[in-house]
């Protein structure tokens, strides 16, 4: 996009009293530069919502949905799913150990 960009977001930890969960929402705006406008691009608007939860102590799952206005001024929807895993074991010590 161009030089003028704005972004705002909010996060709600422990929604509805549920531990290890998070709800979030964000909105964005980006102004296209003169060159990008000459190539058919317009200013960009978008929003994202996600819910992060922890089914196990070692994993997080984050489903999300994004809404973006494309260059044809149509609304596009992108659905996503992120996962992360945590391992508390020190593997370097386990690999080189004589035990």
Short mmCIF file of C-alpha atoms in Angstrom, two decimals:
data_model
loop_
_atom_site.label_atom_id
_atom_site.label_comp_id
_atom_site.label_asym_id
_atom_site.label_seq_id
_atom_site.Cartn_x
_atom_site.Cartn_y
_atom_site.Cartn_z
CA UNK A 1 0.00 0.00 0.00
CA UNK A 2 1.15 3.55 0.50
CA UNK A 3 2.54 5.67 3.27
CA UNK A 4 -0.78 6.30 5.02
CA UNK A 5 -1.80 3.22 6.98
CA UNK A 6 -3.96 2.80 10.04
CA UNK A 7 -4.61 -0.22 12.21
CA UNK A 8 -6.64 -0.67 15.38
CA UNK A 9 -7.39 -3.78 17.39
CA UNK A 10 -8.70 -5.03 20.70
CA UNK A 11 -8.18 -8.25 22.64
CA UNK A 12 -10.40 -9.76 25.32
CA UNK A 13 -8.57 -12.23 27.56
CA UNK A 14 -10.60 -14.84 29.47
CA UNK A 15 -13.86 -14.10 27.63
CA UNK A 16 -16.94 -15.07 29.60
CA UNK A 17 -14.64 -16.22 32.44
CA UNK A 18 -13.02 -18.97 30.36
CA UNK A 19 -9.35 -19.46 31.22
CA UNK A 20 -6.78 -19.86 28.43
CA UNK A 21 -8.98 -18.24 25.79
CA UNK A 22 -8.81 -14.98 23.88
CA UNK A 23 -11.11 -13.12 21.50
CA UNK A 24 -9.76 -10.36 19.27
CA UNK A 25 -10.89 -7.99 16.55
CA UNK A 26 -8.91 -5.64 14.34
CA UNK A 27 -9.52 -3.21 11.48
CA UNK A 28 -7.11 -1.79 8.91
CA UNK A 29 -6.94 0.92 6.29
CA UNK A 30 -4.20 1.53 3.74
CA UNK A 31 -4.06 4.33 1.20
CA UNK A 32 -2.77 3.37 -2.24
CA UNK A 33 0.07 5.47 -3.67
CA UNK A 34 -0.28 7.26 -6.98
CA UNK A 35 1.70 4.54 -8.77
CA UNK A 36 -0.47 1.74 -7.34
CA UNK A 37 -3.61 3.68 -8.24
CA UNK A 38 -2.31 3.94 -11.82
CA UNK A 39 -2.03 0.12 -11.79
CA UNK A 40 -5.69 -0.26 -10.80
CA UNK A 41 -5.30 -0.59 -7.04
CA UNK A 42 -7.51 1.36 -4.65
CA UNK A 43 -7.32 2.08 -0.96
CA UNK A 44 -7.57 -1.08 1.12
CA UNK A 45 -9.94 -1.79 3.99
CA UNK A 46 -10.14 -4.91 6.10
CA UNK A 47 -11.09 -6.52 9.39
CA UNK A 48 -10.17 -9.69 11.27
CA UNK A 49 -11.81 -11.63 14.07
CA UNK A 50 -10.19 -14.52 15.90
CA UNK A 51 -10.76 -16.81 18.86
CA UNK A 52 -7.72 -18.44 20.48
CA UNK A 53 -8.17 -21.35 22.85
CA UNK A 54 -5.95 -23.91 24.55
CA UNK A 55 -7.38 -27.47 24.43
CA UNK A 56 -4.23 -28.87 26.10
CA UNK A 57 -1.46 -27.25 28.14
CA UNK A 58 0.89 -27.71 25.18
CA UNK A 59 -1.29 -26.50 22.27
CA UNK A 60 -3.25 -23.49 21.02
CA UNK A 61 -5.82 -23.38 18.23
CA UNK A 62 -6.88 -20.10 16.61
CA UNK A 63 -9.70 -20.04 14.07
CA UNK A 64 -10.05 -16.68 12.32
CA UNK A 65 -11.99 -14.87 9.65
CA UNK A 66 -10.76 -11.88 7.63
CA UNK A 67 -12.81 -9.52 5.50
CA UNK A 68 -10.93 -7.57 2.81
CA UNK A 69 -12.12 -5.21 0.12
CA UNK A 70 -10.32 -6.16 -3.10
CA UNK A 71 -9.35 -4.01 -6.06
CA UNK A 72 -12.75 -4.58 -7.71
CA UNK A 73 -14.46 -3.18 -4.58
CA UNK A 74 -15.83 -6.63 -3.76
CA UNK A 75 -15.71 -8.01 -0.24
CA UNK A 76 -13.50 -11.10 0.07
CA UNK A 77 -13.68 -13.45 3.05
CA UNK A 78 -10.67 -15.49 4.17
CA UNK A 79 -11.13 -18.22 6.78
CA UNK A 80 -8.04 -19.45 8.61
CA UNK A 81 -6.90 -21.88 11.26
CA UNK A 82 -3.59 -21.46 13.12
CA UNK A 83 -2.11 -23.96 15.55
CA UNK A 84 0.88 -23.80 17.84
CA UNK A 85 2.58 -26.35 20.06
CA UNK A 86 4.85 -25.85 23.08
CA UNK A 87 7.40 -28.35 24.30
CA UNK A 88 8.96 -27.75 27.71
CA UNK A 89 11.56 -30.50 27.39
CA UNK A 90 15.15 -29.40 26.85
CA UNK A 91 16.05 -31.57 23.87
CA UNK A 92 19.70 -30.54 23.77
CA UNK A 93 20.24 -31.98 27.24
CA UNK A 94 18.34 -35.16 26.41
CA UNK A 95 20.24 -35.84 23.20
CA UNK A 96 23.71 -35.57 24.70
CA UNK A 97 22.92 -37.18 28.03
CA UNK A 98 24.41 -40.55 29.04
CA UNK A 99 21.20 -41.54 30.80
#
